[in-house]
CSV table of C-alpha atoms and ligand atoms in Angstrom, one decimal:
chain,number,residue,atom,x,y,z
A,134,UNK,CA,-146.8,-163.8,34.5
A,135,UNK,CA,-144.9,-162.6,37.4
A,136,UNK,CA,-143.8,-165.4,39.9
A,137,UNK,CA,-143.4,-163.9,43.5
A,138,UNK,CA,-140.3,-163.6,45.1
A,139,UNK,CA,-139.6,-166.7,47.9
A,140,UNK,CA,-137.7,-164.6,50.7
A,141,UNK,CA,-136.3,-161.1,50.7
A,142,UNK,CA,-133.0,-160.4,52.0
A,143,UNK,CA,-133.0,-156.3,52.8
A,144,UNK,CA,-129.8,-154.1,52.9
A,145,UNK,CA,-130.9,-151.0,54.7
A,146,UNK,CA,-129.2,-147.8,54.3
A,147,UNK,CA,-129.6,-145.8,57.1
A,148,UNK,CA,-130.3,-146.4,60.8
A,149,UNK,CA,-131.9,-142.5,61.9
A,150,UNK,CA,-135.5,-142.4,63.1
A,151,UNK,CA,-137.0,-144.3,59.9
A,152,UNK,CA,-134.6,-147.3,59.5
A,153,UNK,CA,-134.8,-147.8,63.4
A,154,UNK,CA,-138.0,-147.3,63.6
A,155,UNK,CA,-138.5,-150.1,60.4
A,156,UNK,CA,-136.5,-152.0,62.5
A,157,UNK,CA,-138.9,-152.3,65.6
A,158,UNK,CA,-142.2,-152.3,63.3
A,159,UNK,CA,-140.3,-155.7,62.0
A,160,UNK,CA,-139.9,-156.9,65.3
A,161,UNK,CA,-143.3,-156.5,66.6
A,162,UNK,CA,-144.7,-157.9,62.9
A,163,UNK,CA,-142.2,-161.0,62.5
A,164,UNK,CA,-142.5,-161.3,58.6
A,165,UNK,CA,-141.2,-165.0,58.0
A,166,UNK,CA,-140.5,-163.9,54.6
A,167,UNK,CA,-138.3,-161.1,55.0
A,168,UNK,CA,-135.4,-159.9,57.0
A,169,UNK,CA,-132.6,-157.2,57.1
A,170,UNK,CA,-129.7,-159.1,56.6
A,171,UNK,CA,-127.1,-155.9,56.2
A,172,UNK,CA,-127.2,-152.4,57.5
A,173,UNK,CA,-125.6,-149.4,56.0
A,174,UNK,CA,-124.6,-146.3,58.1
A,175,UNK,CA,-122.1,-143.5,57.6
A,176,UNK,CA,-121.1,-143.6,61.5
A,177,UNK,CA,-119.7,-146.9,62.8
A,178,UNK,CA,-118.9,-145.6,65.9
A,179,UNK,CA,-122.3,-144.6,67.0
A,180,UNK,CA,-123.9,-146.8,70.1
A,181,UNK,CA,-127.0,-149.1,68.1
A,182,UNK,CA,-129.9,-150.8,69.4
A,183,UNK,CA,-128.6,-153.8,66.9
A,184,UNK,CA,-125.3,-156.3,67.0
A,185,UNK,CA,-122.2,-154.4,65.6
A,186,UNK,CA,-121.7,-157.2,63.0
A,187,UNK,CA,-125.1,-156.1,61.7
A,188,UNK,CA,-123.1,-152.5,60.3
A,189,UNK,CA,-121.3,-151.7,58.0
A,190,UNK,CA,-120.0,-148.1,56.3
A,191,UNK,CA,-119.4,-149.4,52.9
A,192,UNK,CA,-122.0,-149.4,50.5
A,193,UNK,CA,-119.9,-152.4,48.5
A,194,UNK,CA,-120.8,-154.5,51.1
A,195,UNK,CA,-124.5,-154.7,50.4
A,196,UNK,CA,-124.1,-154.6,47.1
A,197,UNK,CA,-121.9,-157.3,47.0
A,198,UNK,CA,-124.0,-159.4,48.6
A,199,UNK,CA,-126.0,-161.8,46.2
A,200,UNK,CA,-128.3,-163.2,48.7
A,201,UNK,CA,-129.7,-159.2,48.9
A,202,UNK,CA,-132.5,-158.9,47.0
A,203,UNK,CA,-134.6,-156.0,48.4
A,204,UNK,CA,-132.7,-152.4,48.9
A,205,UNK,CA,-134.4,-150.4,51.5
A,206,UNK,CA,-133.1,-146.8,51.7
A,207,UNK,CA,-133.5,-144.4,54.5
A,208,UNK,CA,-130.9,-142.3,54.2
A,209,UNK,CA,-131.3,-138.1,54.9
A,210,UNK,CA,-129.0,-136.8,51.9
A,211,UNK,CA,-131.0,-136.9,48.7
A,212,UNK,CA,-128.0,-136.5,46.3
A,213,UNK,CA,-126.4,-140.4,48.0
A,214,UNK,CA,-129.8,-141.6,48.2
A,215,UNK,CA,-129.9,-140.7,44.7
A,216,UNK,CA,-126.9,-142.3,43.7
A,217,UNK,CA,-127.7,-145.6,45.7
A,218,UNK,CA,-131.3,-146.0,44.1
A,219,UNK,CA,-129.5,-145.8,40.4
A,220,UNK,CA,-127.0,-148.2,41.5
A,221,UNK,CA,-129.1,-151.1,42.9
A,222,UNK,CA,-131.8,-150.3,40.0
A,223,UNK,CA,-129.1,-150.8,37.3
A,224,UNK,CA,-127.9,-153.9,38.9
A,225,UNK,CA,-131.2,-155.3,39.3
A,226,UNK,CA,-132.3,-155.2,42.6
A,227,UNK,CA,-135.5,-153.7,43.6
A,228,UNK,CA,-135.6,-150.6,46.0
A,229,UNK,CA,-138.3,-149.3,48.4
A,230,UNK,CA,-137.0,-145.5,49.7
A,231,UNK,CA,-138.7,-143.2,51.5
A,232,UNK,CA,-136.6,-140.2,50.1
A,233,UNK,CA,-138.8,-137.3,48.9
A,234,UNK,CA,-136.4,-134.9,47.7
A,235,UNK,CA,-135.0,-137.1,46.1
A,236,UNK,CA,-137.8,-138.3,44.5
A,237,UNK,CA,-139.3,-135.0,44.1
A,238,UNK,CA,-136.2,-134.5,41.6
A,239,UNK,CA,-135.7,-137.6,39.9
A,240,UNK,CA,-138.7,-139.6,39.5
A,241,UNK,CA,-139.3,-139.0,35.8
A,242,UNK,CA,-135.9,-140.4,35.1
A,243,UNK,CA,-136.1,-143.0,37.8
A,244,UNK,CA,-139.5,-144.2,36.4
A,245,UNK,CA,-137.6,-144.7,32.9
A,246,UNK,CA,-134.8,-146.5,34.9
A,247,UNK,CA,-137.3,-148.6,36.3
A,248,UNK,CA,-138.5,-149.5,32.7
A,249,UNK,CA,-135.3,-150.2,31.3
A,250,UNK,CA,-134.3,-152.5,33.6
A,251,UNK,CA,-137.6,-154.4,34.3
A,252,UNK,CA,-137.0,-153.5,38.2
A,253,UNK,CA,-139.2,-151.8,41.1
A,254,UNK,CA,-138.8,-148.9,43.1
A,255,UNK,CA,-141.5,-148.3,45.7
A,256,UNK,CA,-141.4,-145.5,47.9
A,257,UNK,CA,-145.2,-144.8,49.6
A,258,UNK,CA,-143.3,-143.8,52.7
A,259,UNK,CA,-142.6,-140.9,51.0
A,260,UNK,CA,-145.4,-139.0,51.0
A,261,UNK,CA,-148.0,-138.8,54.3
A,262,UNK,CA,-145.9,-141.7,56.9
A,263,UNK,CA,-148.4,-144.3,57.4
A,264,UNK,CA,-151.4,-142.9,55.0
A,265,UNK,CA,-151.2,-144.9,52.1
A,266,UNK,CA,-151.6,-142.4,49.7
A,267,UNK,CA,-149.6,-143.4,46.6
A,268,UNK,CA,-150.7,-146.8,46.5
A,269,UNK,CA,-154.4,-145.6,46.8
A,270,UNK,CA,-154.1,-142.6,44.2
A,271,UNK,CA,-152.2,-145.8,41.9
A,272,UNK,CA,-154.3,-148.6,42.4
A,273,UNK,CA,-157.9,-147.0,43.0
A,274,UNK,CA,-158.5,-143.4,41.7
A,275,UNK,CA,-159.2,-143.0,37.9
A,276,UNK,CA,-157.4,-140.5,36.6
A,277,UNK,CA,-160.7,-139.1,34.3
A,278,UNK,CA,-162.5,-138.9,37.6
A,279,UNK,CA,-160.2,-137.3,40.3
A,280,UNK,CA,-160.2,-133.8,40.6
A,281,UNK,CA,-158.0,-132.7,43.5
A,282,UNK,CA,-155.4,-134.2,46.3
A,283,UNK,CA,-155.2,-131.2,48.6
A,284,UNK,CA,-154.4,-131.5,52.4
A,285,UNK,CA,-151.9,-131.5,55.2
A,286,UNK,CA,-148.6,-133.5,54.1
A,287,UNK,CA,-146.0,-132.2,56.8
A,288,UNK,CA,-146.4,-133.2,60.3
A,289,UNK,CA,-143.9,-130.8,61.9
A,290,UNK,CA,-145.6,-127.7,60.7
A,291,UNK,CA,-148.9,-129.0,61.6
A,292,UNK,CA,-147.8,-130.0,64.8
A,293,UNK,CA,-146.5,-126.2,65.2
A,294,UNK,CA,-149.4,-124.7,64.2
A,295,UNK,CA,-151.4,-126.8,66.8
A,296,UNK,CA,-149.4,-125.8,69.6
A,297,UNK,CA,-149.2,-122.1,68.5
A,298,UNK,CA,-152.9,-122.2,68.3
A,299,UNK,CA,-154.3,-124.6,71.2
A,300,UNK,CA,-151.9,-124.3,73.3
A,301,UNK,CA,-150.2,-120.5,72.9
A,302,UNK,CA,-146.6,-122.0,72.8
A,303,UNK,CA,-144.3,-120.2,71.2
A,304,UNK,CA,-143.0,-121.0,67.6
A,305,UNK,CA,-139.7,-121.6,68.8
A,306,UNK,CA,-140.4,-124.3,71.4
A,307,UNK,CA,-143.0,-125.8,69.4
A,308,UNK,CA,-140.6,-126.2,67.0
A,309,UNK,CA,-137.8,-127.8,69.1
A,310,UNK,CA,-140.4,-130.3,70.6
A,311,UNK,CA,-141.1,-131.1,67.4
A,312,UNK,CA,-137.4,-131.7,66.7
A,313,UNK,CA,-137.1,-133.7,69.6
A,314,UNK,CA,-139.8,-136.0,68.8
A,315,UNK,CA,-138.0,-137.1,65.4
A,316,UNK,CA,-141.0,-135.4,63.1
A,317,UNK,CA,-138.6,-132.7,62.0
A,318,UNK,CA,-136.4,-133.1,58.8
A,319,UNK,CA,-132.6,-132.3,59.6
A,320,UNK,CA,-132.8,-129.2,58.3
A,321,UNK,CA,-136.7,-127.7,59.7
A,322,UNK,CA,-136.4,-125.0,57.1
A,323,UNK,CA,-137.9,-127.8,54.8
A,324,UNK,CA,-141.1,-128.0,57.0
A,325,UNK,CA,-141.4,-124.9,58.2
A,326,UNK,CA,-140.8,-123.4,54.8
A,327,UNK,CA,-143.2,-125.6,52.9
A,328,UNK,CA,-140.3,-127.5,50.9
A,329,UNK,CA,-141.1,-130.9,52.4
A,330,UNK,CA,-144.8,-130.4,51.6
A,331,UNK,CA,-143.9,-129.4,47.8
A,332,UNK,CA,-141.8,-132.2,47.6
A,333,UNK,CA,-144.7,-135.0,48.5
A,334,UNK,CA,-147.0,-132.7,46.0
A,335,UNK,CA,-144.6,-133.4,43.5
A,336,UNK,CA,-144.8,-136.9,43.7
A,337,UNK,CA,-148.4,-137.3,44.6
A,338,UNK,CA,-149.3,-135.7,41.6
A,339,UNK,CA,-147.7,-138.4,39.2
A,340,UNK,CA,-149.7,-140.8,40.8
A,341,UNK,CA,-152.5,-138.6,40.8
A,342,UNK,CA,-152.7,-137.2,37.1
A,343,UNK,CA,-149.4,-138.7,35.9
A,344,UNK,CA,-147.2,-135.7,34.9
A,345,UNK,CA,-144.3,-135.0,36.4
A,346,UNK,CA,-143.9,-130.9,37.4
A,347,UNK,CA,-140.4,-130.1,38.6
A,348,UNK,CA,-140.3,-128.7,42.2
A,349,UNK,CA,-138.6,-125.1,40.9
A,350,UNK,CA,-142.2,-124.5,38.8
A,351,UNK,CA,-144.6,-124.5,41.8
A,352,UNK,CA,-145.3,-122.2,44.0
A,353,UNK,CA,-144.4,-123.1,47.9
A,354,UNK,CA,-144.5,-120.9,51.0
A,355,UNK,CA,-144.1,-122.1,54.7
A,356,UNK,CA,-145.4,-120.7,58.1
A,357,UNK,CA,-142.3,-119.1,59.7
A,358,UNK,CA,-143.0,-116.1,59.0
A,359,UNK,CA,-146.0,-116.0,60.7
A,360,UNK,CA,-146.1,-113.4,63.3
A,361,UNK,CA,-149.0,-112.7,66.6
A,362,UNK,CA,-150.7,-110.4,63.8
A,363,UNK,CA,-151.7,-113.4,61.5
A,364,UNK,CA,-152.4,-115.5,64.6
A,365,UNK,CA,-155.3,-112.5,65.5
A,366,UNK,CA,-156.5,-112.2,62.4
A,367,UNK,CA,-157.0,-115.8,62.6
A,368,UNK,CA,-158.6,-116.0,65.4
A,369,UNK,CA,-160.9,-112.9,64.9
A,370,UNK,CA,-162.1,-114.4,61.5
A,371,UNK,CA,-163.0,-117.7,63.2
A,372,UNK,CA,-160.1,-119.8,60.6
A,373,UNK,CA,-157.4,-121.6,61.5
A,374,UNK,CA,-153.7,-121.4,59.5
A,375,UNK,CA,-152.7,-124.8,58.0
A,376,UNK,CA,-149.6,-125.1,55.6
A,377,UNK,CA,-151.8,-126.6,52.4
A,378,UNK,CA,-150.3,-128.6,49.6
A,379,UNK,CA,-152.7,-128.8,46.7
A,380,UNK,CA,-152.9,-129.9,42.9
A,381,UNK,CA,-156.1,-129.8,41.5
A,382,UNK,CA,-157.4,-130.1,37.8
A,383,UNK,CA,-159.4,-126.6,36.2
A,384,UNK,CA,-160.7,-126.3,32.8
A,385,UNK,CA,-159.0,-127.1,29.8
A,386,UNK,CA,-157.4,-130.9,30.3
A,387,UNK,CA,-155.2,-128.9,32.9
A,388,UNK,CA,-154.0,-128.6,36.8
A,389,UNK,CA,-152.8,-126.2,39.4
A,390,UNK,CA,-149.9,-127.0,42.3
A,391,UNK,CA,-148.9,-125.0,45.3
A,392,UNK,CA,-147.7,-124.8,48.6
A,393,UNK,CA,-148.7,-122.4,51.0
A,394,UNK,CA,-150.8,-121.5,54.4
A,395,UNK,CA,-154.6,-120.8,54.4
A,396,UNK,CA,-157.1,-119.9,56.4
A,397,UNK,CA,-159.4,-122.9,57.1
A,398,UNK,CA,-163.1,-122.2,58.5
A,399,UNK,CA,-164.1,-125.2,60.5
A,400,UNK,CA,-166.6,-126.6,58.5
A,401,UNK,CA,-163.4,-128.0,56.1
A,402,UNK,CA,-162.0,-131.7,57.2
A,403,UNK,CA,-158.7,-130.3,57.7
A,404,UNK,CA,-159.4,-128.2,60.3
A,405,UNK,CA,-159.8,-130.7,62.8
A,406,UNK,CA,-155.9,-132.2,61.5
A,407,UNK,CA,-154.0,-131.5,64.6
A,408,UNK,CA,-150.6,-132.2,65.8
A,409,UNK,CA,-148.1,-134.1,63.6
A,410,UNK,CA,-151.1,-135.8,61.8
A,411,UNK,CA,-151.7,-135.5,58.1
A,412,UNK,CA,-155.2,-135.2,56.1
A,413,UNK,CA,-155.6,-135.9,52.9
A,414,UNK,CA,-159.0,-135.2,50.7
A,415,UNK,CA,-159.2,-136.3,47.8
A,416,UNK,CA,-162.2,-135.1,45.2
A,417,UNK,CA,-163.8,-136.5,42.5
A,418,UNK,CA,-166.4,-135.7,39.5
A,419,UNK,CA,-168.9,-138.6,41.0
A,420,UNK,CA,-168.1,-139.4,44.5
A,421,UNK,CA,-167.6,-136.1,46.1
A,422,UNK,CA,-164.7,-135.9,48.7
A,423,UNK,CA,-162.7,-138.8,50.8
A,424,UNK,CA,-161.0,-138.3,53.7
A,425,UNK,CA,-157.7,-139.9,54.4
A,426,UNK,CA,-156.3,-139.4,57.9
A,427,UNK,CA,-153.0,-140.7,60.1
A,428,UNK,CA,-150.2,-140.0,61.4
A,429,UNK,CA,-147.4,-138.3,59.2
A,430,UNK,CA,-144.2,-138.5,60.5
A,431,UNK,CA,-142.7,-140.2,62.9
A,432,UNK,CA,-140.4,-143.5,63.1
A,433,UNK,CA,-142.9,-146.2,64.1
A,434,UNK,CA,-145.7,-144.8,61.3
A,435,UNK,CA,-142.9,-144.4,58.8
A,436,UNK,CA,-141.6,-147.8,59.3
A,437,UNK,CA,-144.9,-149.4,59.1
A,438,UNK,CA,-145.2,-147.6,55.4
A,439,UNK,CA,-142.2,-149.1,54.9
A,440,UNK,CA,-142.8,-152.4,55.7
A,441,UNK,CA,-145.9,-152.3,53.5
A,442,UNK,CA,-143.6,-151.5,50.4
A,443,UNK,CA,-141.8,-154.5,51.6
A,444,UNK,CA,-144.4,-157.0,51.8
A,445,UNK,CA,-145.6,-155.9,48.8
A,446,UNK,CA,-142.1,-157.0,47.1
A,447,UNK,CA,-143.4,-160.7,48.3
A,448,UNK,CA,-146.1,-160.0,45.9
A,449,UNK,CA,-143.9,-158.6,43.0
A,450,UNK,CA,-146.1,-155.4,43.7
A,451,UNK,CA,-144.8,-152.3,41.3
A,452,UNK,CA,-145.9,-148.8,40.1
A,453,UNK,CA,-147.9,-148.9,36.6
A,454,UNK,CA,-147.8,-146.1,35.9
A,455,UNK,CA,-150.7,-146.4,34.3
A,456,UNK,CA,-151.5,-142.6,34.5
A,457,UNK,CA,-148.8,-141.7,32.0
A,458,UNK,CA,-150.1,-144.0,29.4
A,459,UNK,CA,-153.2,-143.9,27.4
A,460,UNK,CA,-155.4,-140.8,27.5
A,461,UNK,CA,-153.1,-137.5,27.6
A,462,UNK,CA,-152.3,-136.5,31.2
A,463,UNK,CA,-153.2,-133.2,32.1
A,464,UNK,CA,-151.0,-130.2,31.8
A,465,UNK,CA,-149.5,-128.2,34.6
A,466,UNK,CA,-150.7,-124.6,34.4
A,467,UNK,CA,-149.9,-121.8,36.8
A,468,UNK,CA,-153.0,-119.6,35.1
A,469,UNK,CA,-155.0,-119.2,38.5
A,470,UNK,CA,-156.5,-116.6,40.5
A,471,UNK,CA,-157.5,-116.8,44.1
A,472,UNK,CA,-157.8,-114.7,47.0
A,473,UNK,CA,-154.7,-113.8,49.1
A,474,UNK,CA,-154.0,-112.2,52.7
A,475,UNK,CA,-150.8,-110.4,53.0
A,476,UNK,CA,-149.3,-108.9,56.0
A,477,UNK,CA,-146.5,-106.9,54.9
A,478,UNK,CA,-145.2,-103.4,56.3
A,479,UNK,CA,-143.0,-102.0,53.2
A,480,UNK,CA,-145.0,-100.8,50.5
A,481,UNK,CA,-142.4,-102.1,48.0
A,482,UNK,CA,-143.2,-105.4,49.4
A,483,UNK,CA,-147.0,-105.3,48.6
A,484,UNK,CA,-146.5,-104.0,45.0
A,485,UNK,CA,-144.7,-106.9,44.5
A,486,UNK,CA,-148.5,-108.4,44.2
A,487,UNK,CA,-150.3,-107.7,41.3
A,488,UNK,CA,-153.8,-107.1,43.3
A,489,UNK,CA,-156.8,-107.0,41.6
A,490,UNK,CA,-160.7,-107.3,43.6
A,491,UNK,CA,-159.5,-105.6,46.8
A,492,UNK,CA,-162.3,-106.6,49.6
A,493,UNK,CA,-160.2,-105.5,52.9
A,494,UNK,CA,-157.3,-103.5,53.9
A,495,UNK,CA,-156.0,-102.6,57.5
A,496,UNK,CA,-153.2,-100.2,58.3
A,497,UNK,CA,-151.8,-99.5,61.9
A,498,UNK,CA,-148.7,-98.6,63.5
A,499,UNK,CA,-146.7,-102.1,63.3
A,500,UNK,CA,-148.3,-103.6,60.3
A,501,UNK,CA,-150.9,-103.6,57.3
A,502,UNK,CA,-152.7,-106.3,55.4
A,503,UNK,CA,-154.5,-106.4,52.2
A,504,UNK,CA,-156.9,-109.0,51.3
A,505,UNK,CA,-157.9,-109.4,47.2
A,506,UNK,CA,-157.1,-111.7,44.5
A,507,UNK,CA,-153.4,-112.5,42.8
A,508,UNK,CA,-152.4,-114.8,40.0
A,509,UNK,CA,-150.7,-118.1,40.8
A,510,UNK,CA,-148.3,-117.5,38.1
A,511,UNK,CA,-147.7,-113.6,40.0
A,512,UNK,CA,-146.7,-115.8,43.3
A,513,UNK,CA,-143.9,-118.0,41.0
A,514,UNK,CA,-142.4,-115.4,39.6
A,515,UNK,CA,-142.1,-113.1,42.6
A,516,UNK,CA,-141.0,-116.1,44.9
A,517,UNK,CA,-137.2,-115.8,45.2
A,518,UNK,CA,-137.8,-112.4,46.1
A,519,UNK,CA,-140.1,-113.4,49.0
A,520,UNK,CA,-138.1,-114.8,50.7
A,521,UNK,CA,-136.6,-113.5,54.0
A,522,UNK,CA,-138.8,-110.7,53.7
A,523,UNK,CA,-141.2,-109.2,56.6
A,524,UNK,CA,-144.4,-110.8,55.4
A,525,UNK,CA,-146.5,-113.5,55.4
A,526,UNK,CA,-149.1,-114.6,53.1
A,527,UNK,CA,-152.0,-117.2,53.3
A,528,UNK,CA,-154.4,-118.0,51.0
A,529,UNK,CA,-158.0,-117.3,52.1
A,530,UNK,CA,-160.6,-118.8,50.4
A,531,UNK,CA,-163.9,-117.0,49.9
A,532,UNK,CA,-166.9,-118.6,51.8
B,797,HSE,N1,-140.5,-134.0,58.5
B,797,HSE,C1,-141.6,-134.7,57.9
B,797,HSE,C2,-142.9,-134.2,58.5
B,797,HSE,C3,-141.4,-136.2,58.2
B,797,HSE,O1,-142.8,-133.5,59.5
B,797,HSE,O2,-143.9,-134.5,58.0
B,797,HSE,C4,-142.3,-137.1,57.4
B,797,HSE,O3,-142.1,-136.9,56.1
């Protein structure tokens, strides 16, 4: 029997978009059972929309604290967030983050540490802003019964892709405005590159399957690479380019995961995801596909996940885990074929590709695609070598 905890005392690390965004969701809300007492940054001296007595720059100071008895990490660095989340577990305090690297990384150690010392770590905010993915996936979806989490889990490069495509903007300015509006991870590469999708993958899948795959094994590829080409092509083939993040269960007790663009025909619910929104479907053997839909990024939708990890503290809420016991989880397999587009326009590049089923080709003076089927486990091994290359690729599934 679990008794629930009376009042929760939060040290926050971090104050960027997230934590101040948490901050303002709180106000709005007034919880009367929970309050940031202490707040962690790594610049004193910046101007804050809080009391100066509310900061501190030394970690010791929350953690010295005995009336804190929630941690709330918001911090951008994975490898401190990583370091703080250990600490407070291993000194008993509970922790809601909303670090996905870091979690992307860590989890299957972090879900013994949570074990081993009887404490929570919640971290919903992780994945999707204010969809509540993980919780549902946890709590609701029946692991014999799911077959596939597949959708839009980065805001920025959805947001991108909408402006490119409804509007005409350029990448570059969409891609500043998207900056400037707080979607954007410090460094973009991570969204326009696919890395913050593959990170949220990562995680959903736990709670989806309950196996951990590390980030290195799976295939990820971003959007900005994209050129006017793969914008026509679009266009003329009546799709639109999303960056997709999918894991989905095939025969044998075992699932796929990857990261890359595709080209979506209209009648799919994704198509319709614009801006920094996210869309999640979700599949299963009896009830067919669900739709989940919201906003991904952001500081007020990201602080509201937030707060619901909180208030769930006042509940004693934590992960089962109940995925990764009983029945054998599924096994990762990257033993898939599909069909790819690549625009490419050194030869060298395209044999890279181990093409097979060939149903369209196009050459011209200032580039060339190919169209036919590759392997998944041909797209891991070639990856590195992608990479800066004068290419794109995009999945495009056959009607
Ligand atoms: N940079 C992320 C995105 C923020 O654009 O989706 C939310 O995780």
């Amino acid at each position: 029997m679990t008794h629930p905890t009376p009042h929760l005392n939060i040290g926050l690390f971090g104050f960027g978009t997230v934590g101040e965004g948490l901050h303002e969701v709180f106000e709005k809300v007034r919880i009367k059972d929970a309050e940031i007492r202490r707040i962690c940054v790594r610049d004193l001296s910046k101007p804050r929309s809080l009391p100066a007595p509310m900061f501190t720059d030394n970690p010791d100071d929350i953690f010295a604290d005995p009336a804190i008895n929630l941690i709330v990490e918001l911090i951008d660095d994975a490898e401190s967030s990583y370091k703080l989340v250990r600490r407070a577990l291993e000194a008993g305090i509970p922790v809601v983050t909303g670090n996905k690297k870091m979690l992307a990384y860590h989890l299957e150690e972090l879900i013994e540490l949570q074990a081993r010392t009887s404490t929570a770590l919640l971290y919903d905010a992780s994945a999707c802003g204010s969809i509540p993915v993980i919780r549902n996936l946890e709590e609701y979806y029946d692991n014999d019964l799911l077959i596939s989490v597949k959708g839009i889990l980065n805001g920025s490069s959805n947001f991108i892709l909408s402006k490119i495509f409804n509007e005409s903007m350029s990448y570059d300015k969409a891609l500043r405005l998207a900056q400037e509006l707080g979607f954007a991870e410090s460094n973009p590469t991570f969204d326009v590159d696919g890395y913050d999708s593959l990170f949220k993958l990562v995680i959903i899948t736990v709670h989806a399957f309950g196996s951990y795959v590390s980030p290195d094994r799976v295939f990820n590829y971003g959007i900005s690479t994209m050129n006017d080409a793969d914008i026509r092509f679009a266009n003329e083939k009546r799709r639109r380019i999303k960056l997709v993040a999918q894991v989905e269960k095939i025969e044998g007790n075992r699932f796929i995961m990857c990261v890359m663009p595709q080209f979506i025909t209209k009648d799919k619910y994704i198509y319709s995801v614009e801006d920094e929104f996210n869309g999640v479907v979700i599949k299963g053997e009896c009830y067919g596909k669900q739709f989940m839909f919201g906003r991904g990024a952001g500081g007020h939708p990201t602080g509201s996940s937030v707060l619901s990890d909180i208030t769930a503290r006042l509940h004693d809420y934590k992960y089962e885990y109940k995925k990764r016991h009983g029945s054998t989880p599924p096994r990762y397999t990257d033993e898939l074929s599909f069909q790819l587009y690549l625009r490419y326009t050194d030869e060298a590049d395209r044999e890279l590709f181990r093409f097979t089923d060939i149903t369209e080709r196009y050459w011209s003076n200032d580039h060339k695609y190919v169209i036919g089927k590759v392997s998944l486990r041909n797209l891991v091994e070639i990856q590195e070598r992608l990479r800066g290359k004068d290419l794109f690729l995009a999945a495009y599934p056959e009607n």
